Coordinates of C-alpha atoms in Angstrom, one line a residue:
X166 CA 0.0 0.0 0.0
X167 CA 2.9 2.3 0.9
X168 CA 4.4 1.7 -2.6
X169 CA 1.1 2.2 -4.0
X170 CA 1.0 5.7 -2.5
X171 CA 4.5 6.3 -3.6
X172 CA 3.3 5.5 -7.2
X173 CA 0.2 7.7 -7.1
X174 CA 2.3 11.1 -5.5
X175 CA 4.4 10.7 -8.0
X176 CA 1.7 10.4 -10.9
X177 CA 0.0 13.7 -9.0
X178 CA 3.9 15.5 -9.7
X179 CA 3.9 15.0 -13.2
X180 CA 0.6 17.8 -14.1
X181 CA 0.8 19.3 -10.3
X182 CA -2.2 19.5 -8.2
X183 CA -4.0 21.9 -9.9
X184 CA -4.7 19.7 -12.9
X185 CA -6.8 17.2 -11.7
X186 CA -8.8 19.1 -9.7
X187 CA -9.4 21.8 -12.5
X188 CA -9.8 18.2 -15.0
X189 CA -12.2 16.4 -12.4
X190 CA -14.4 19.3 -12.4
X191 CA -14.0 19.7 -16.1
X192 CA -16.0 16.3 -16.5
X193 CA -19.0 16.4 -14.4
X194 CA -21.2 18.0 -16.8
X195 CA -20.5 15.3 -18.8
X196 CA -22.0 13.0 -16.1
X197 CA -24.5 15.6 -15.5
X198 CA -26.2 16.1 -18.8
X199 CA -27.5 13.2 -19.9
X200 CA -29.8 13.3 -16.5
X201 CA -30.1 16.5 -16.1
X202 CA -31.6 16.6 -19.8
X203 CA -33.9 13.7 -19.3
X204 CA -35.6 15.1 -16.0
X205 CA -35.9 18.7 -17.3
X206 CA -37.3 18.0 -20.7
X207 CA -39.8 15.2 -18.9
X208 CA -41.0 18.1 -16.1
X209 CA -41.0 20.7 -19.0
X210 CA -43.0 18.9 -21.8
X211 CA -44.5 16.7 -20.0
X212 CA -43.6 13.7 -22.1
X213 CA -41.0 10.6 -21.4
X214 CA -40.9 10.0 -25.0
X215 CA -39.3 13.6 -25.6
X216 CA -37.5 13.1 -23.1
X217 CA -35.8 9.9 -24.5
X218 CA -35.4 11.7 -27.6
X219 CA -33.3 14.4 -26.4
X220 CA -31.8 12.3 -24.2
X221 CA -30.5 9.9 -27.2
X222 CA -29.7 13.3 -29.4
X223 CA -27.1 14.4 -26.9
X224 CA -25.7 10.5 -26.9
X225 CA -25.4 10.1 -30.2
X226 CA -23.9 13.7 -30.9
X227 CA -21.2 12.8 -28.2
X228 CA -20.7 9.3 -29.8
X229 CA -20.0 11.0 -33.0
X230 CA -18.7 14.4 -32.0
X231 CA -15.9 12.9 -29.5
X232 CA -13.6 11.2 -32.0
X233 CA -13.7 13.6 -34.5
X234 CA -13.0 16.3 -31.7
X235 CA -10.0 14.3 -30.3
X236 CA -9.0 14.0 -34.0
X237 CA -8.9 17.9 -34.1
X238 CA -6.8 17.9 -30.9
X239 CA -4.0 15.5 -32.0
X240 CA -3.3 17.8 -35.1
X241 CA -3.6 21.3 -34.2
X242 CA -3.3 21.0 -30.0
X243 CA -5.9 20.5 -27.9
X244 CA -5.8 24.3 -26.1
X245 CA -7.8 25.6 -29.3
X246 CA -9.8 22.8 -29.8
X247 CA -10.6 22.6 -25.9
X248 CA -11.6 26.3 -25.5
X249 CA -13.5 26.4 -28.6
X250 CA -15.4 23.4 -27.8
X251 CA -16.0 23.9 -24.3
X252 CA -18.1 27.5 -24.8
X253 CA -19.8 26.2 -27.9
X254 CA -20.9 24.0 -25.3
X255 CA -21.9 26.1 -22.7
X256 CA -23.8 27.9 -24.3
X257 CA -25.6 25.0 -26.3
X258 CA -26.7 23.7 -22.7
X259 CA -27.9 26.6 -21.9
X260 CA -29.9 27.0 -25.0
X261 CA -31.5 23.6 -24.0
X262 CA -32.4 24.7 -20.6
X263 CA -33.9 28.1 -22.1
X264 CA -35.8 26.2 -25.3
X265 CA -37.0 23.6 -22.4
X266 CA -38.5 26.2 -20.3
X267 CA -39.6 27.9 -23.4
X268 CA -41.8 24.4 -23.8
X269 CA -40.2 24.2 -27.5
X270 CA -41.3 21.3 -29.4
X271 CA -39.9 18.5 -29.5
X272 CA -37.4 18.9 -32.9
X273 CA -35.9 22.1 -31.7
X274 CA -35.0 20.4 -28.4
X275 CA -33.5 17.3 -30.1
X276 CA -31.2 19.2 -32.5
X277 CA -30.2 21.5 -29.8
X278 CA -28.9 17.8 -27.5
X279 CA -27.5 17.3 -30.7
X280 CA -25.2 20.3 -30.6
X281 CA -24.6 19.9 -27.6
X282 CA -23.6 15.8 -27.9
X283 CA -21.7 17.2 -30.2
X284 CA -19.4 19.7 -28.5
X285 CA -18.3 18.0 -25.3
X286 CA -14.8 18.7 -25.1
X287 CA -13.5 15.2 -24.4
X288 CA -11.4 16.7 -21.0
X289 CA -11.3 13.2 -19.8
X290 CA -9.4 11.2 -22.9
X291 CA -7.6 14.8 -23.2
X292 CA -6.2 15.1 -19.9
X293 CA -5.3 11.2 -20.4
X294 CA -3.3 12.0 -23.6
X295 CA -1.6 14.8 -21.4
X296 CA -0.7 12.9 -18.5
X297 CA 0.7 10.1 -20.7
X298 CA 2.6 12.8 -22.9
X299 CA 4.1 14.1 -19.6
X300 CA 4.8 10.9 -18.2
X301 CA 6.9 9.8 -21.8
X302 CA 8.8 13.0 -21.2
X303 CA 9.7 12.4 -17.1
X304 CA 11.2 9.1 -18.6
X305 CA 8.4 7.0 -16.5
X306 CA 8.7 3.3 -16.9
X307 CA 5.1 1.3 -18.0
X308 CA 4.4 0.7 -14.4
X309 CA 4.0 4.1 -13.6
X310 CA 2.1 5.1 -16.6
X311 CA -0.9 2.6 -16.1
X312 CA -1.2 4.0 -12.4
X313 CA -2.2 7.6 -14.3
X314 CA -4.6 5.7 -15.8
X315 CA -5.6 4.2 -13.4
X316 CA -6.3 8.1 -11.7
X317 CA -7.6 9.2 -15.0
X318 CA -9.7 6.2 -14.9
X319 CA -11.2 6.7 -11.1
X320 CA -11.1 10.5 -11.3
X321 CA -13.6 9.4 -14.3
X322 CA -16.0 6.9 -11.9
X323 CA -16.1 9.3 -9.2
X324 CA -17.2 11.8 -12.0
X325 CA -20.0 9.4 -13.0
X326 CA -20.9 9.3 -9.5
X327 CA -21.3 13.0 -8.4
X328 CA -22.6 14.2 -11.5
X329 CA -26.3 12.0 -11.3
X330 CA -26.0 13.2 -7.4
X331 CA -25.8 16.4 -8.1
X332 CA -29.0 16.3 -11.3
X333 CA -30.4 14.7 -8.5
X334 CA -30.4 17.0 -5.7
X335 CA -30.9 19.7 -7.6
X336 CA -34.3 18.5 -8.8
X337 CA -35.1 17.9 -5.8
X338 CA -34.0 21.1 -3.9
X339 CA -35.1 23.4 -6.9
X340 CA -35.7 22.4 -10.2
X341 CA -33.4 20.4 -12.8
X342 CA -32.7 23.2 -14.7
X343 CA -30.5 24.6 -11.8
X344 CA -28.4 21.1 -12.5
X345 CA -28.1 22.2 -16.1
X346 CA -26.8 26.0 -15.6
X347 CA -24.3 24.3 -13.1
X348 CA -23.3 22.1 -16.1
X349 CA -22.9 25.3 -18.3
X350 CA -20.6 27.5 -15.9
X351 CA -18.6 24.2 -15.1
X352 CA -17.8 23.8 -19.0
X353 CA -17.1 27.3 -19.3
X354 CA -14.9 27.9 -16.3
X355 CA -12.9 24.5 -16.0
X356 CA -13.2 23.8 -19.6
X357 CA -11.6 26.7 -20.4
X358 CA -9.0 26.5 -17.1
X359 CA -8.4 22.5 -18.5
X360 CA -7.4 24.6 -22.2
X361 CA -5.1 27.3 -20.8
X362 CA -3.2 25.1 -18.0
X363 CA 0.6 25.6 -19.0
X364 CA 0.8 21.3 -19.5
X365 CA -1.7 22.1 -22.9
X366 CA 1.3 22.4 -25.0
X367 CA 3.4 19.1 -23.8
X368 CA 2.3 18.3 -27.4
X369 CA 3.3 19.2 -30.3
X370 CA 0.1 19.1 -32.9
X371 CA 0.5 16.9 -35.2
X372 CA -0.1 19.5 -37.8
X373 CA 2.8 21.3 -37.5
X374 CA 4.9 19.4 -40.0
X375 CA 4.5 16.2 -41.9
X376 CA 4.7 12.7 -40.7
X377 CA 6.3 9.8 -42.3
X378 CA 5.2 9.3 -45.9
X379 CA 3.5 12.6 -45.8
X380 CA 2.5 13.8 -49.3
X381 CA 3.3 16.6 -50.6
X382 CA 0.0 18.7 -52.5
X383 CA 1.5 21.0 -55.6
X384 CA 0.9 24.9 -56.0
X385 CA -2.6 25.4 -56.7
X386 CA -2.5 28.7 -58.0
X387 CA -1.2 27.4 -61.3
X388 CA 2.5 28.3 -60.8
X389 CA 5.0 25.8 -61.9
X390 CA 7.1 24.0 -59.5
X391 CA 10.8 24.2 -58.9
X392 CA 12.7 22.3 -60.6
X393 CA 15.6 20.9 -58.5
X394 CA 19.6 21.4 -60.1
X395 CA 22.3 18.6 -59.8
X396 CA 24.4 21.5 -57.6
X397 CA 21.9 22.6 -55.6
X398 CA 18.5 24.2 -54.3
X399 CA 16.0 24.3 -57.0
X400 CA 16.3 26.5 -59.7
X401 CA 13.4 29.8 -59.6
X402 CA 11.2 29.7 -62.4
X403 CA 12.0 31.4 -65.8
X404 CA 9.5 34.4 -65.3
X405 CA 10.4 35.3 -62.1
X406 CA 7.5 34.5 -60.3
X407 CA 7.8 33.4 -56.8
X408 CA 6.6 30.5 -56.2
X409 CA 4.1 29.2 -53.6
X410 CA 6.1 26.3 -51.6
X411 CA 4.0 23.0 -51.9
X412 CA 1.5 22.3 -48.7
X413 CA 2.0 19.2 -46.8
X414 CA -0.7 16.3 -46.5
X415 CA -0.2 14.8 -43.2
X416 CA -0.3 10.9 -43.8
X417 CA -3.2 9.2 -41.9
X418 CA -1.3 6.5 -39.8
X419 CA -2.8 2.9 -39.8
X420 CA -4.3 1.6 -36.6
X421 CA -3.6 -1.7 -35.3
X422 CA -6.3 -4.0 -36.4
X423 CA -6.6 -5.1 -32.2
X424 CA -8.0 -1.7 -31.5
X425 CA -11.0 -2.1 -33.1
X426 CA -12.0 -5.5 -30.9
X427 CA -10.5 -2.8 -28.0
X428 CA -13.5 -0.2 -29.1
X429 CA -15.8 -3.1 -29.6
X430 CA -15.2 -4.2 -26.3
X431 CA -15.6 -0.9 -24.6
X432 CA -18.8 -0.5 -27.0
X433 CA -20.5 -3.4 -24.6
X434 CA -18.9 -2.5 -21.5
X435 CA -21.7 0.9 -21.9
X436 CA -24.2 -2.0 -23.4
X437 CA -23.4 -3.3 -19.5
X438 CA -24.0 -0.1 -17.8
X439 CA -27.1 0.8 -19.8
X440 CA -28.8 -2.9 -19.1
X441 CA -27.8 -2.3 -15.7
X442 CA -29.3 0.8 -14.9
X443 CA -32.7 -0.4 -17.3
X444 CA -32.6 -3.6 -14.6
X445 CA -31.9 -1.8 -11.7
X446 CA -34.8 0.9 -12.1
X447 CA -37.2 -1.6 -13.1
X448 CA -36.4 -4.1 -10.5
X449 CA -36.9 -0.8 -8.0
X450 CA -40.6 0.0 -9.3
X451 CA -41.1 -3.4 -9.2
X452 CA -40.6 -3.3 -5.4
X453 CA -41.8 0.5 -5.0
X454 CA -39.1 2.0 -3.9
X455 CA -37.6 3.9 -7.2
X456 CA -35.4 6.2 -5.3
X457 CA -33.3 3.1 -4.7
X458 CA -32.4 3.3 -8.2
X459 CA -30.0 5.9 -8.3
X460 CA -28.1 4.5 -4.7
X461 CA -27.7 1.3 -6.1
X462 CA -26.0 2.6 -9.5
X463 CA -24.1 5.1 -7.4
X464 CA -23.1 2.0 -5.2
X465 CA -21.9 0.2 -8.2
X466 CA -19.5 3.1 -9.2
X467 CA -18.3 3.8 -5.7
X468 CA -16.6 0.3 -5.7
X469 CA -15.5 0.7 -9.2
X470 CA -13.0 3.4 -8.5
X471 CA -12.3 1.8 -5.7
X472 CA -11.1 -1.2 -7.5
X473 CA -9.6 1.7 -10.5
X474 CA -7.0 2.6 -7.7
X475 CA -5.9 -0.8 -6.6
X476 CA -4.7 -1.3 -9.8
X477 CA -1.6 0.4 -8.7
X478 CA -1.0 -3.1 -6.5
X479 CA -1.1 -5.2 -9.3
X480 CA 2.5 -6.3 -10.3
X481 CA 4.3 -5.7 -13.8
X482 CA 4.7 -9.0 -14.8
X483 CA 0.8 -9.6 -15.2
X484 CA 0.7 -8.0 -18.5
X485 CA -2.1 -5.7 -20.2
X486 CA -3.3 -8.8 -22.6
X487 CA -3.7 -10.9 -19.4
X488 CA -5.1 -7.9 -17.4
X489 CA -8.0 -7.9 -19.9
X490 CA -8.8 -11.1 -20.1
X491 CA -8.9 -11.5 -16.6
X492 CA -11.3 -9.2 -16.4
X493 CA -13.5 -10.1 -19.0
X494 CA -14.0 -13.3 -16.9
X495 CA -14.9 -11.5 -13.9
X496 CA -17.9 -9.9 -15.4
X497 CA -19.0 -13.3 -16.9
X498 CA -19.0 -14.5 -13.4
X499 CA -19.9 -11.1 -11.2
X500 CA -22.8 -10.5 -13.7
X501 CA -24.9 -13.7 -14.0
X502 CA -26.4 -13.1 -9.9
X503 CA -28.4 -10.2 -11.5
X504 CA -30.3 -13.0 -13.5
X505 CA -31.7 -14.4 -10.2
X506 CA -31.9 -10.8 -8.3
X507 CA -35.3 -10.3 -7.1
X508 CA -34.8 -8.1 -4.0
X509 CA -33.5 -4.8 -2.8
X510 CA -31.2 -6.7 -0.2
X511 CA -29.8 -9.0 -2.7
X512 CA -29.2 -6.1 -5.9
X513 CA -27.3 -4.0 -3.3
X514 CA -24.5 -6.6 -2.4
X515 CA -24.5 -8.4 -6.4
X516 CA -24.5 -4.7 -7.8
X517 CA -21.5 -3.5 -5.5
X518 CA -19.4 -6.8 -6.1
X519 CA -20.2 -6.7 -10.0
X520 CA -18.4 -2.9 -9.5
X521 CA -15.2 -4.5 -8.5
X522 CA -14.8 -5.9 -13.0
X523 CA -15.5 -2.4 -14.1
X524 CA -13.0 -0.2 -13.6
X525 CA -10.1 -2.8 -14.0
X526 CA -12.2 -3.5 -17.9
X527 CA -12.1 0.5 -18.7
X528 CA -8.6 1.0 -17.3
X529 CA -6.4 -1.8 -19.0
X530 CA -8.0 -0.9 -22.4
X531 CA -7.4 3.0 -21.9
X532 CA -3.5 1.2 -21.4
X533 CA -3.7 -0.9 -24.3
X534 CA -4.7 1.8 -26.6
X535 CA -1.9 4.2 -25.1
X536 CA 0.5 1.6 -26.2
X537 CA -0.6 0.0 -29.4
X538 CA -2.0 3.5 -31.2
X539 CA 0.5 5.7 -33.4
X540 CA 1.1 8.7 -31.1
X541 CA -0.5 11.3 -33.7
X542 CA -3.9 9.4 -32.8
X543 CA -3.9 9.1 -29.4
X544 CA -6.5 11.8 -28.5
X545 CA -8.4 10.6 -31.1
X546 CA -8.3 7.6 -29.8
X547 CA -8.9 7.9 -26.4
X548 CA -11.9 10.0 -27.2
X549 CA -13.4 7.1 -29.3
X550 CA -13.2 4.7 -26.5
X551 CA -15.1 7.1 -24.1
X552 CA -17.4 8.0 -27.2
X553 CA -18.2 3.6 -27.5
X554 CA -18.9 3.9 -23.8
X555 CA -21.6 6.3 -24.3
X556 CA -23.2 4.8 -27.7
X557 CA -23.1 1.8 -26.4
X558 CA -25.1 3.0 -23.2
X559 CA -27.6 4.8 -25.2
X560 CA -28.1 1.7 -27.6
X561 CA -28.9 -0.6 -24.1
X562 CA -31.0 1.7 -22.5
X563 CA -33.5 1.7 -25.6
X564 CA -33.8 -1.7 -25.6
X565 CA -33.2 -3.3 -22.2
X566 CA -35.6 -1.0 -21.5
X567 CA -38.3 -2.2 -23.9
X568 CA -37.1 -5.7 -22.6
X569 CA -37.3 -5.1 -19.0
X570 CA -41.1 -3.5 -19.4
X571 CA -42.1 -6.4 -21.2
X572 CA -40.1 -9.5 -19.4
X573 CA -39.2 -7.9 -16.3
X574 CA -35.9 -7.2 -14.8
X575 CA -33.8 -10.2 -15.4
X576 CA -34.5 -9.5 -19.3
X577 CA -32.4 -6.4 -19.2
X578 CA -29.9 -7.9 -16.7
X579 CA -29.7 -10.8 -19.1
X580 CA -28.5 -8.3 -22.1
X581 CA -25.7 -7.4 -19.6
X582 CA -24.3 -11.0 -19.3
X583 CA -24.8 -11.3 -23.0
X584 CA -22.5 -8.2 -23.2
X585 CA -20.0 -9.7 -20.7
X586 CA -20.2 -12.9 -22.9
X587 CA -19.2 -11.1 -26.1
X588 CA -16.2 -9.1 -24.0
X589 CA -14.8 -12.0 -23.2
X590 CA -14.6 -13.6 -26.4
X591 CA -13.3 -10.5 -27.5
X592 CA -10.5 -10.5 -25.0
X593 CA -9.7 -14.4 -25.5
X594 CA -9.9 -13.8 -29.4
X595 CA -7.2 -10.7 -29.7
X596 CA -3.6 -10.1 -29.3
X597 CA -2.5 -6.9 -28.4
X598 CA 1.0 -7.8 -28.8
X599 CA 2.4 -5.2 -31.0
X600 CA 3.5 -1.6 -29.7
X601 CA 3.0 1.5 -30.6
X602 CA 5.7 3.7 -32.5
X603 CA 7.6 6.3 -29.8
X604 CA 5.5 9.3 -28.1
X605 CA 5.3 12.4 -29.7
X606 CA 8.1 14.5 -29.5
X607 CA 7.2 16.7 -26.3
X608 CA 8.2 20.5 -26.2
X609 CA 11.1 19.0 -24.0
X610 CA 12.7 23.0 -23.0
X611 CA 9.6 23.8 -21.4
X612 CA 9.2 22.7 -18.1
X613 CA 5.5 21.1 -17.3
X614 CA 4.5 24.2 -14.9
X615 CA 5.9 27.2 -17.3
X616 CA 3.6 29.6 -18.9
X617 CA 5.0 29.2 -22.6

């Protein structure tokens, strides 16, 4: 435990303090929208069905929007991309809370959780790209860089946790739109605190000149090209013209073909958490007492970051492959209780232990991606596996849903064994074997806490 600590303060000295803190914060309304949209638009309009629909706009906008962002970030940094994205943000939430109060109908409200789906900065597989980047350039060794996943990874559960809280006692205090306007000022403020901390530029964007096998693109504005001389630079052209040097086509690096079972598998790890939660409420109802609900899911979490920073205490030798697999097996085996669940005191104790396969799932495939991926997609990658999770919870909650209304609550809790199932031949079924090329080359004269 002592080393474990020792591994962690050191993780914690690579960004300094204020970076977590200011990245933690950055992710709640993340956690909080999805929620905070369902109970306002429900309380607003009056209808569950609009409610699902805006709910599933601001999914699927995030489940395209986040690679494609992270994309943006690994070729021209992520402090412009960040600060761009989070107030586009902002203010899209808080054009959903005024169109919601407005009692829009129901198209206006969709496209608007589209927007905003859309434009979630992606702090969380940002600041992981950032911590790696600044543990590659400290010299760290692969020990200590899957204990910063392992933060990034519980910093990331205990998000999940707190956000629903806070949706939660919000509405109950006031009114779910107060949960919302939280949401806003949080992406505005930390978002934009996340974009501007000095660590922002520990990467180079990939943009800024060409990778290997980069093409080059010939003038376009019709002027002939240089011709090169045997003693020399190449020659001008014969009417004097200057000439427009030839842009640069950045080469789009190949991914490993394992990381796409990687994304698959995260994909059902969200088909997990969405049959879980369509279980869990119905199984609630079913014994009137629906507040449970959101204890019990909380409950689950809680343990999973718990389990997240243990991982430190696992030894090197067990290797990332083996890390997966294992567990892949433990959700087999923690899941298939849910199927004979059928009270409160026997969810809370099958829920919490089911918690412990989570975050150990989530983490070791956030560190197989940081090793197998080029390092120009990285962020783009990272943001794709957070982007599965939430696609994959959306997809679940549609129809475990319509399963658990019309088989009861071991229907949905039977789509999440199916899920584990499918993980684990997914684990069993890839090798992750080869690495990644180097990191990125770091701006290695600037120290991590300078202003340049």
């Amino acid at each position: 435990m002592i080393a474990a600590t020792a591994t962690y303060r050191r993780v914690m000295a690579l960004s300094g303090p204020m970076l977590p803190v200011i990245s933690f914060l950055g992710r709640l309304p993340t956690a909080m929208c999805q929620l905070g949209s369902l109970l306002l638009v429900a309380q607003t309009s009056g209808s569950l069905a609009t409610a699902g629909l805006v709910g599933g706009a601001l999914a699927a906008g995030q489940t395209v929007g986040g690679p494609l962002l992270g994309r943006l970030a690994d070729r021209h940094g992520q402090r412009t991309v960040v600060l761009a994205a989070c107030w586009f943000d902002a203010f899209a939430v808080a054009a959903l809370v005024a169109a919601a109060l407005a009692r829009a109908g129901t198209l206006p409200l969709a496209l608007i959780g589209l927007l905003a789906g859309a434009a979630v900065p992606q702090i969380g597989p940002l600041a992981r790209t950032r911590l790696v980047a600044l543990a590659h350039r400290a010299g760290a060794d692969d020990r200590l860089i899957n204990t910063a996943l392992s933060f990034e990874g519980t910093l990331d559960e205990t998000s999940f946790v707190l956000g629903p809280a806070l949706v939660g006692l919000s509405a109950t205090v006031a009114h779910p739109a107060v949960a919302l306007a939280l949401a806003a000022l949080l992406l505005a403020v930390c978002g934009s605190a996340f974009a501007l901390h000095p660590t922002a530029t520990v990467l180079h964007p990939r943009a800024a000149g060409l990778s290997p096998g980069a093409e080059a693109l010939p003038p376009t504005d019709g002027a002939p090209r240089p011709t090169p001389t045997a003693d020399g630079p190449p020659a001008p052209p014969p009417d004097g013209r200057r000439v427009r040097p030839p842009r640069a086509r950045p080469a789009r690096t190949p991914m490993p073909r394992a990381v796409h079972g990687m994304r698959a598998s995260m994909a059902l790890q969200g088909v997990i958490f969405g049959a879980c939660q369509s279980g869990i409420t119905a199984l609630t109802e079913r014994l009137h007492q629906p507040a449970q609900a959101g204890l019990v899911y909380a409950a689950m979490g809680v343990m999973s970051a718990v389990a997240g920073l243990s991982l430190a205490l696992v030894p090197a030798r067990i290797t990332l492959p083996t890390r997966w697999r294992a567990a892949a097996v433990a959700l087999v085996v923690l899941s298939v209780p849910l199927l004979f669940v059928r009270s409160l005191g026997a969810l809370y104790p099958v829920v919490v232990v089911l918690g412990v396969a989570i975050a150990p799932h989530l983490i070791t495939l956030f560190g197989l991606t940081e090793r197998l991926v080029p390092a120009a997609r990285l962020a783009e990658s990272m943001a794709f596996l957070t982007s599965a999770v939430v696609g994959g919870q959306a997809l679940a909650l549609a129809a475990a849903g319509r399963l658990a209304e019309a088989h009861g609550p071991s229907a949905a809790f039977a789509v999440a064994v199916g899920a584990a199932v499918l993980i684990l031949c997914l684990a069993l079924g890839s090798t992750p074997a080869r690495r990644r090329p180097a990191a990125p080359t770091p701006a290695a004269a600037t120290p991590a806490g300078s202003g340049r």
